[in-house]
Tab-separated table of C-alpha atoms in Angstrom:
chain	number	residue	atom	x	y	z
A	73	ASP	CA	-25.033	27.950	-172.160
A	74	GLY	CA	-26.056	28.456	-175.779
A	75	LEU	CA	-25.673	30.327	-179.047
A	76	PHE	CA	-27.408	33.609	-179.882
A	77	LEU	CA	-27.238	36.266	-182.533
A	78	CYS	CA	-26.469	39.382	-180.535
A	79	HIS	CA	-27.212	43.016	-181.311
A	80	PRO	CA	-26.216	45.435	-178.541
A	81	GLY	CA	-28.071	48.697	-178.948
A	82	TRP	CA	-26.279	51.499	-177.155
A	83	SER	CA	-28.726	54.071	-175.879
A	84	GLY	CA	-27.338	57.584	-175.447
A	85	PHE	CA	-24.594	57.081	-178.026
A	86	LEU	CA	-24.366	58.709	-181.442
A	87	GLY	CA	-25.496	56.954	-184.612
A	88	HIS	CA	-22.001	56.232	-185.952
A	89	ILE	CA	-21.850	52.976	-183.958
A	90	VAL	CA	-22.567	50.022	-186.268
A	91	HIS	CA	-25.671	48.040	-185.277
A	92	ASN	CA	-25.027	44.639	-186.853
A	93	TRP	CA	-25.921	41.128	-185.773
A	94	LYS	CA	-23.169	38.780	-184.593
A	95	ALA	CA	-23.107	35.183	-183.379
A	96	ARG	CA	-22.095	34.948	-179.717
A	97	TRP	CA	-21.894	32.081	-177.231
A	98	PHE	CA	-23.692	32.886	-173.973
A	99	ILE	CA	-23.304	31.420	-170.490
A	100	LEU	CA	-25.628	32.342	-167.618
A	101	ARG	CA	-23.744	32.594	-164.305
A	102	GLN	CA	-25.796	33.639	-161.274
A	103	ASN	CA	-26.425	37.354	-161.883
A	104	THR	CA	-24.266	37.721	-165.007
A	105	LEU	CA	-24.718	36.779	-168.657
A	106	VAL	CA	-21.266	36.197	-170.151
A	107	TYR	CA	-20.776	36.068	-173.928
A	108	TYR	CA	-17.909	34.884	-176.126
A	109	LYS	CA	-16.822	35.411	-179.710
A	110	LEU	CA	-16.901	32.359	-182.004
A	111	GLU	CA	-14.134	31.288	-184.378
A	112	GLY	CA	-14.263	28.033	-186.303
A	113	GLY	CA	-17.299	26.961	-184.319
A	114	ARG	CA	-15.472	27.341	-180.986
A	115	ARG	CA	-15.738	30.026	-178.371
A	116	VAL	CA	-12.755	32.318	-177.981
A	117	THR	CA	-11.519	33.190	-174.488
A	118	PRO	CA	-11.457	35.527	-172.669
A	119	PRO	CA	-15.144	36.588	-172.816
A	120	LYS	CA	-16.090	39.303	-175.286
A	121	GLY	CA	-18.356	40.924	-172.712
A	122	ARG	CA	-20.689	40.626	-169.733
A	123	ILE	CA	-24.257	41.715	-169.064
A	124	PHE	CA	-24.878	42.318	-165.365
A	125	LEU	CA	-28.440	41.287	-164.591
A	126	ASP	CA	-28.959	43.161	-161.313
A	127	GLY	CA	-31.662	45.747	-161.978
A	128	CYS	CA	-32.130	44.537	-165.563
A	129	THR	CA	-35.507	44.491	-167.262
A	130	ILE	CA	-36.330	41.757	-169.749
A	131	THR	CA	-38.815	41.866	-172.638
A	132	CYS	CA	-39.846	38.551	-174.176
A	133	PRO	CA	-41.287	38.242	-176.698
A	134	CYS	CA	-39.732	41.392	-178.149
A	135	LEU	CA	-41.398	42.506	-181.401
A	136	GLU	CA	-39.311	45.601	-182.150
A	137	TYR	CA	-37.773	44.003	-185.264
A	138	GLU	CA	-40.538	42.887	-187.617
A	139	ASN	CA	-38.558	40.112	-189.322
A	140	ARG	CA	-36.965	38.767	-186.140
A	141	PRO	CA	-39.715	37.179	-183.992
A	142	LEU	CA	-37.386	35.195	-181.696
A	143	LEU	CA	-35.847	38.091	-179.764
A	144	ILE	CA	-35.159	38.723	-176.089
A	145	LYS	CA	-34.473	42.323	-175.092
A	146	LEU	CA	-32.423	43.157	-172.007
A	147	LYS	CA	-32.141	46.681	-170.639
A	148	THR	CA	-29.499	47.237	-167.948
A	149	GLN	CA	-29.522	49.695	-165.046
A	150	THR	CA	-27.403	52.034	-167.187
A	151	SER	CA	-30.067	51.863	-169.966
A	152	THR	CA	-27.878	49.826	-172.315
A	153	GLU	CA	-30.083	47.620	-174.487
A	154	TYR	CA	-29.175	44.158	-175.787
A	155	PHE	CA	-31.191	42.198	-178.331
A	156	LEU	CA	-30.584	38.424	-178.344
A	157	GLU	CA	-32.005	36.225	-181.090
A	158	ALA	CA	-32.555	32.515	-180.436
A	159	CYS	CA	-32.906	29.799	-183.076
A	160	SER	CA	-36.329	28.607	-181.901
A	161	ARG	CA	-39.271	29.826	-179.844
A	162	GLU	CA	-38.748	27.055	-177.293
A	163	GLU	CA	-35.098	28.044	-176.806
A	164	ARG	CA	-36.000	31.736	-176.578
A	165	ASP	CA	-38.647	31.140	-173.918
A	166	ALA	CA	-36.435	28.760	-171.910
A	167	TRP	CA	-33.621	31.335	-171.838
A	168	ALA	CA	-36.016	34.151	-170.954
A	169	PHE	CA	-37.391	32.107	-168.055
A	170	GLU	CA	-33.912	31.353	-166.680
A	171	ILE	CA	-32.686	34.939	-167.134
A	172	THR	CA	-35.809	36.287	-165.420
A	173	GLY	CA	-35.160	33.892	-162.528
A	174	ALA	CA	-31.554	35.155	-162.291
A	175	ILE	CA	-32.713	38.793	-162.284
A	176	HIS	CA	-35.019	38.057	-159.324
A	177	ALA	CA	-32.725	35.518	-157.617
A	178	GLY	CA	-32.672	37.578	-154.407
A	179	GLN	CA	-36.484	37.504	-154.222
A	180	PRO	CA	-37.653	33.890	-153.599
A	181	GLY	CA	-41.293	34.994	-153.563
A	182	LYS	CA	-40.934	36.545	-157.011
A	183	VAL	CA	-39.286	33.377	-158.402
A	184	GLN	CA	-42.115	31.243	-156.990
A	185	GLN	CA	-44.627	33.628	-158.558
A	186	LEU	CA	-42.895	33.259	-161.949
A	187	HIS	CA	-43.120	29.462	-161.743
A	188	SER	CA	-46.844	29.522	-160.929
A	189	LEU	CA	-47.477	32.192	-163.580
A	190	ARG	CA	-45.876	30.017	-166.255
A	191	ASN	CA	-48.590	27.382	-165.750
A	192	SER	CA	-51.537	29.706	-165.226
A	193	PHE	CA	-54.420	30.398	-167.592
A	194	LYS	CA	-55.989	32.972	-165.284
A	195	LEU	CA	-57.142	35.982	-167.303
A	196	PRO	CA	-57.439	39.640	-166.237
A	197	PRO	CA	-60.834	40.304	-164.586
A	198	HIS	CA	-62.051	42.981	-167.030
A	199	ILE	CA	-60.759	41.833	-170.403
A	200	SER	CA	-62.500	43.173	-173.536
A	201	LEU	CA	-62.357	40.965	-176.614
A	202	HIS	CA	-63.542	43.833	-178.836
A	203	ARG	CA	-60.670	46.038	-177.673
A	204	ILE	CA	-58.158	43.251	-178.320
A	205	VAL	CA	-59.504	42.548	-181.809
A	206	ASP	CA	-59.547	46.247	-182.713
A	207	LYS	CA	-55.898	46.506	-181.675
A	208	MET	CA	-55.059	43.333	-183.631
A	209	HIS	CA	-56.367	45.102	-186.771
A	210	ASP	CA	-54.285	48.237	-186.163
A	211	SER	CA	-52.181	48.880	-189.279
A	212	SER	CA	-49.050	49.858	-187.342
A	213	THR	CA	-49.114	47.844	-184.112
A	214	GLY	CA	-51.457	44.956	-184.931
A	215	ILE	CA	-50.955	41.409	-186.192
A	216	ARG	CA	-49.424	41.331	-189.653
A	217	SER	CA	-51.148	38.937	-192.067
A	218	SER	CA	-49.152	37.484	-194.953
A	219	PRO	CA	-49.205	34.492	-197.323
A	220	ASN	CA	-48.138	31.272	-195.575
A	221	MET	CA	-47.656	27.753	-196.897
A	222	GLU	CA	-48.803	24.497	-195.353
A	223	GLN	CA	-48.386	21.102	-197.014
A	224	GLY	CA	-47.925	22.642	-200.461
A	225	SER	CA	-50.913	25.000	-200.272
A	226	THR	CA	-50.597	28.784	-199.946
A	227	TYR	CA	-53.021	30.620	-197.677
A	228	LYS	CA	-53.273	34.390	-198.099
A	229	LYS	CA	-53.665	36.861	-195.214
A	230	THR	CA	-52.829	34.429	-192.423
A	231	PHE	CA	-50.647	34.488	-189.320
A	232	LEU	CA	-48.982	31.835	-187.177
A	233	GLY	CA	-50.447	30.616	-183.904
A	234	SER	CA	-47.171	31.268	-182.093
A	235	SER	CA	-47.036	34.804	-183.554
A	236	LEU	CA	-50.446	35.648	-182.068
A	237	VAL	CA	-49.350	34.296	-178.670
A	238	ASP	CA	-46.209	36.469	-178.832
A	239	TRP	CA	-48.313	39.494	-179.778
A	240	LEU	CA	-50.810	39.009	-176.922
A	241	ILE	CA	-47.976	38.780	-174.377
A	242	SER	CA	-46.046	41.685	-175.891
A	243	ASN	CA	-49.150	43.900	-175.672
A	244	SER	CA	-49.707	42.924	-172.012
A	245	PHE	CA	-53.128	41.347	-172.590
A	246	VAL	CA	-51.837	38.189	-170.867
A	247	ALA	CA	-48.881	37.213	-168.691
A	248	SER	CA	-48.053	33.712	-169.963
A	249	ARG	CA	-48.262	31.578	-173.092
A	250	LEU	CA	-50.914	29.365	-171.492
A	251	GLU	CA	-53.078	32.426	-170.776
A	252	ALA	CA	-52.561	33.568	-174.382
A	253	VAL	CA	-53.722	30.181	-175.716
A	254	THR	CA	-56.856	30.389	-173.551
A	255	LEU	CA	-57.545	33.924	-174.774
A	256	ALA	CA	-56.942	32.976	-178.427
A	257	SER	CA	-59.338	30.034	-178.019
A	258	MET	CA	-61.940	32.489	-176.722
A	259	LEU	CA	-61.396	34.688	-179.789
A	260	MET	CA	-62.031	31.660	-182.008
A	261	GLU	CA	-65.075	30.531	-180.031
A	262	GLU	CA	-66.601	33.982	-180.438
A	263	ASN	CA	-65.864	34.018	-184.212
A	264	PHE	CA	-63.244	36.776	-184.199
A	265	LEU	CA	-60.622	34.358	-185.578
A	266	ARG	CA	-60.823	31.189	-187.606
A	267	PRO	CA	-58.370	28.346	-188.232
A	268	VAL	CA	-56.904	27.847	-191.722
A	269	GLY	CA	-55.268	24.669	-193.017
A	270	VAL	CA	-55.014	21.091	-191.819
A	271	ARG	CA	-52.994	21.661	-188.633
A	272	SER	CA	-55.177	24.288	-186.956
A	273	MET	CA	-58.482	22.857	-188.251
A	274	GLY	CA	-57.651	19.521	-186.621
A	275	ALA	CA	-57.110	21.129	-183.216
A	276	ILE	CA	-60.608	22.602	-182.901
A	277	ARG	CA	-62.122	19.116	-182.800
A	278	SER	CA	-60.792	18.851	-179.235
A	279	GLY	CA	-63.309	19.603	-176.511
A	280	ASP	CA	-60.610	21.073	-174.253
A	281	LEU	CA	-60.533	24.874	-174.392
A	282	ALA	CA	-56.762	24.960	-173.830
A	283	GLU	CA	-56.111	22.690	-176.824
A	284	GLN	CA	-58.347	24.317	-179.449
A	285	PHE	CA	-55.784	26.980	-180.374
A	286	LEU	CA	-52.229	25.909	-181.210
A	287	ASP	CA	-49.207	27.860	-179.971
A	288	ASP	CA	-47.296	26.586	-182.970
A	289	SER	CA	-45.305	28.010	-185.879
A	290	THR	CA	-46.971	25.550	-188.292
A	291	ALA	CA	-50.608	26.314	-187.350
A	292	LEU	CA	-52.288	29.052	-189.431
A	293	TYR	CA	-55.111	31.415	-188.511
A	294	THR	CA	-56.892	34.385	-190.061
A	295	PHE	CA	-59.402	37.053	-189.060
A	296	ALA	CA	-63.061	36.122	-189.421
A	297	GLU	CA	-64.573	38.424	-192.031
A	298	SER	CA	-67.556	39.258	-189.854
A	299	TYR	CA	-65.565	40.445	-186.854
A	300	LYS	CA	-66.873	44.022	-187.162
A	301	LYS	CA	-70.498	42.935	-187.414
A	302	LYS	CA	-72.653	43.024	-184.343
A	303	ILE	CA	-72.967	39.593	-182.830
A	304	SER	CA	-76.517	38.394	-183.360
A	305	PRO	CA	-78.371	38.618	-180.066
A	306	LYS	CA	-79.343	35.296	-178.563
A	307	GLU	CA	-82.613	34.717	-176.793
A	308	GLU	CA	-83.155	37.264	-174.088
A	309	ILE	CA	-82.943	35.599	-170.705
A	310	ASN	CA	-85.336	36.758	-168.074
A	311	LEU	CA	-83.315	38.483	-165.390
A	312	SER	CA	-85.075	40.235	-162.610
A	313	THR	CA	-83.440	43.288	-161.091
A	314	VAL	CA	-83.754	41.506	-157.750
A	315	GLU	CA	-81.317	38.704	-158.581
A	316	LEU	CA	-78.718	41.208	-159.823
A	317	SER	CA	-79.135	43.436	-156.777
A	318	GLY	CA	-77.144	41.257	-154.404
A	319	THR	CA	-73.697	42.110	-153.045
A	320	VAL	CA	-70.841	40.810	-155.192
A	321	VAL	CA	-68.881	38.272	-153.127
A	322	LYS	CA	-66.476	36.935	-155.754
A	323	GLN	CA	-65.822	37.245	-159.475
A	324	GLY	CA	-63.334	35.898	-162.004
A	325	TYR	CA	-62.863	33.911	-165.201
A	326	LEU	CA	-63.707	30.212	-165.316
A	327	ALA	CA	-64.279	27.788	-168.188
A	328	LYS	CA	-67.828	26.416	-168.464
A	329	GLN	CA	-69.020	23.457	-170.513
A	330	GLY	CA	-72.032	24.126	-172.731
A	331	HIS	CA	-75.189	22.088	-172.226
A	332	LYS	CA	-75.770	21.293	-175.909
A	333	ARG	CA	-72.462	21.200	-177.804
A	334	LYS	CA	-70.450	20.253	-174.689
A	335	ASN	CA	-67.654	22.618	-175.712
A	336	TRP	CA	-65.787	24.784	-173.194
A	337	LYS	CA	-66.053	28.562	-173.153
A	338	VAL	CA	-64.432	31.028	-170.806
A	339	ARG	CA	-66.962	33.159	-168.973
A	340	ARG	CA	-66.696	35.832	-166.305
A	341	PHE	CA	-68.515	34.465	-163.257
A	342	VAL	CA	-70.001	36.775	-160.626
A	343	LEU	CA	-71.139	35.376	-157.270
A	344	ARG	CA	-73.688	37.457	-155.345
A	345	LYS	CA	-75.337	37.125	-151.962
A	346	ASP	CA	-78.676	38.455	-150.623
A	347	PRO	CA	-80.068	36.969	-152.830
A	348	ALA	CA	-77.573	34.181	-153.607
A	349	PHE	CA	-77.011	33.888	-157.379
A	350	LEU	CA	-74.185	32.828	-159.671
A	351	HIS	CA	-74.235	34.641	-163.028
A	352	TYR	CA	-71.871	34.306	-165.977
A	353	TYR	CA	-71.044	36.898	-168.634
A	354	ASP	CA	-69.791	36.600	-172.208
A	355	PRO	CA	-66.544	38.654	-172.484
A	356	SER	CA	-67.152	39.163	-176.214
A	357	LYS	CA	-70.261	41.230	-175.509
A	358	GLU	CA	-69.944	44.969	-174.997
A	359	GLU	CA	-72.999	45.208	-172.751
A	360	ASN	CA	-72.543	44.255	-169.125
A	361	ARG	CA	-75.417	41.784	-169.048
A	362	PRO	CA	-75.263	38.122	-167.953
A	363	VAL	CA	-75.818	35.427	-170.574
A	364	GLY	CA	-76.906	32.996	-167.886
A	365	GLY	CA	-77.238	32.420	-164.187
A	366	PHE	CA	-79.017	30.477	-161.473
A	367	SER	CA	-80.125	30.684	-157.863
A	368	LEU	CA	-77.862	28.954	-155.362
A	369	ARG	CA	-80.642	28.201	-152.893
A	370	GLY	CA	-80.832	24.430	-152.513
A	371	SER	CA	-77.857	23.888	-154.861
A	372	LEU	CA	-75.064	21.351	-154.378
A	373	VAL	CA	-71.412	22.049	-155.272
A	374	SER	CA	-68.556	19.547	-155.304
A	375	ALA	CA	-65.076	18.996	-156.691
A	376	LEU	CA	-64.634	16.294	-159.341
A	377	GLU	CA	-61.396	14.348	-159.063
A	378	ASP	CA	-59.809	12.108	-161.703
A	379	ASN	CA	-62.036	9.140	-160.884
A	380	GLY	CA	-65.215	11.197	-160.682
A	381	VAL	CA	-65.421	12.909	-164.058
A	382	PRO	CA	-68.660	11.945	-165.838
A	383	THR	CA	-68.489	10.526	-169.366
A	384	GLY	CA	-70.412	13.553	-170.651
A	385	VAL	CA	-67.515	15.872	-169.826
A	386	LYS	CA	-65.182	16.416	-172.793
A	387	GLY	CA	-61.559	17.512	-172.769
A	388	ASN	CA	-58.595	17.057	-170.463
A	389	VAL	CA	-60.000	18.895	-167.461
A	390	GLN	CA	-59.413	16.509	-164.542
A	391	GLY	CA	-57.954	18.110	-161.471
A	392	ASN	CA	-59.536	21.571	-161.618
A	393	LEU	CA	-63.136	20.608	-162.367
A	394	PHE	CA	-66.149	21.169	-160.128
A	395	LYS	CA	-69.890	20.696	-160.501
A	396	VAL	CA	-72.904	22.713	-159.382
A	397	ILE	CA	-76.307	21.008	-159.317
A	398	THR	CA	-79.194	23.434	-159.007
A	399	LYS	CA	-82.482	22.874	-157.157
A	400	ASP	CA	-84.156	21.952	-160.476
A	401	ASP	CA	-81.414	19.335	-161.145
A	402	THR	CA	-79.516	21.259	-163.837
A	403	HIS	CA	-75.833	20.251	-163.868
A	404	TYR	CA	-73.114	22.851	-164.508
A	405	TYR	CA	-69.538	21.664	-165.127
A	406	ILE	CA	-66.948	24.369	-164.463
A	407	GLN	CA	-63.155	24.392	-164.742
A	408	ALA	CA	-60.859	26.593	-162.645
A	409	SER	CA	-57.288	27.462	-163.597
A	410	SER	CA	-55.812	25.692	-160.551
A	411	LYS	CA	-56.800	23.473	-157.634
A	412	ALA	CA	-56.397	26.409	-155.252
A	413	GLU	CA	-58.754	28.575	-157.295
A	414	ARG	CA	-61.259	25.719	-157.522
A	415	ALA	CA	-61.188	25.334	-153.722
A	416	GLU	CA	-61.797	29.085	-153.265
A	417	TRP	CA	-64.855	29.033	-155.545
A	418	ILE	CA	-66.324	25.908	-153.946
A	419	GLU	CA	-65.918	27.366	-150.448
A	420	ALA	CA	-67.493	30.692	-151.509
A	421	ILE	CA	-70.481	28.963	-153.198
A	422	LYS	CA	-71.055	26.545	-150.297
A	423	LYS	CA	-71.489	29.471	-147.898
A	424	LEU	CA	-74.454	30.642	-149.981
A	425	THR	CA	-76.242	27.343	-150.633
């Protein structure tokens, strides 16, 4: 149970109903959310009302009220809408998770999917960073920049890390906060965003992709001024039409460690057979052209467990890491989003080596 500010919005009713915010004490009971009035800091019985969760839809984060970023929106089967405001992001997300579980209580598979989704950083297969950034700049539906203070200094035109995560989820670019952090780290790596202030600047020193961007209400970020400029083309890599002519066997997003700076970047990997090649693409580029790749003939692929991670690998990546060694002894360190995904990639690559 817990305290919320509650604003029931009655769809289908006339505008004479007062839409004000009131403090209510909520208790989640199986498929019902019961709420009580408060007097003198104590809840008053009997309950003030009930929200039946069967057939409900939940929206979290809900960004319909600009100055209230900690909202959960519930819409019942009868199209009645309730807006619940928590006192912190952590409390909001915890309640949303439990309410979502109650809504799908009769579907064990769905509940299991929600639990795995919460810890996933798997990104959609055809994500476009340019499209995301363009939408972020939209004057009506984009991220709102404003002056923010950190340790006595004021930074103009900035936004909070947690606000960007909320926005990415709300706009359906990602399905979980962990995915949003991975995506935001990609946006920083590709110079669409930059950290501002002590808190966020300190985080980018980490080699771990998932820790470079902070899902935090004290970490500040801003748009990089050059986001509209064309990204300077790197050295053209020699790709024959033959190596790109193979049949696509598997594709998806994985994190790859760079050979020089040793930092992690998310790349879209495409595995082809006949001939056997593994190529990787930069999702920030508009053109559908690999930024790297190698032949799998004579290659070795293996999983790296906790006790097998080389000292050259940076970041907290143990558990989902694997290595590909090419015929010319080039080492590629790659991170999957889960052990199961890592196993799938290793099995698929081994068949072609």
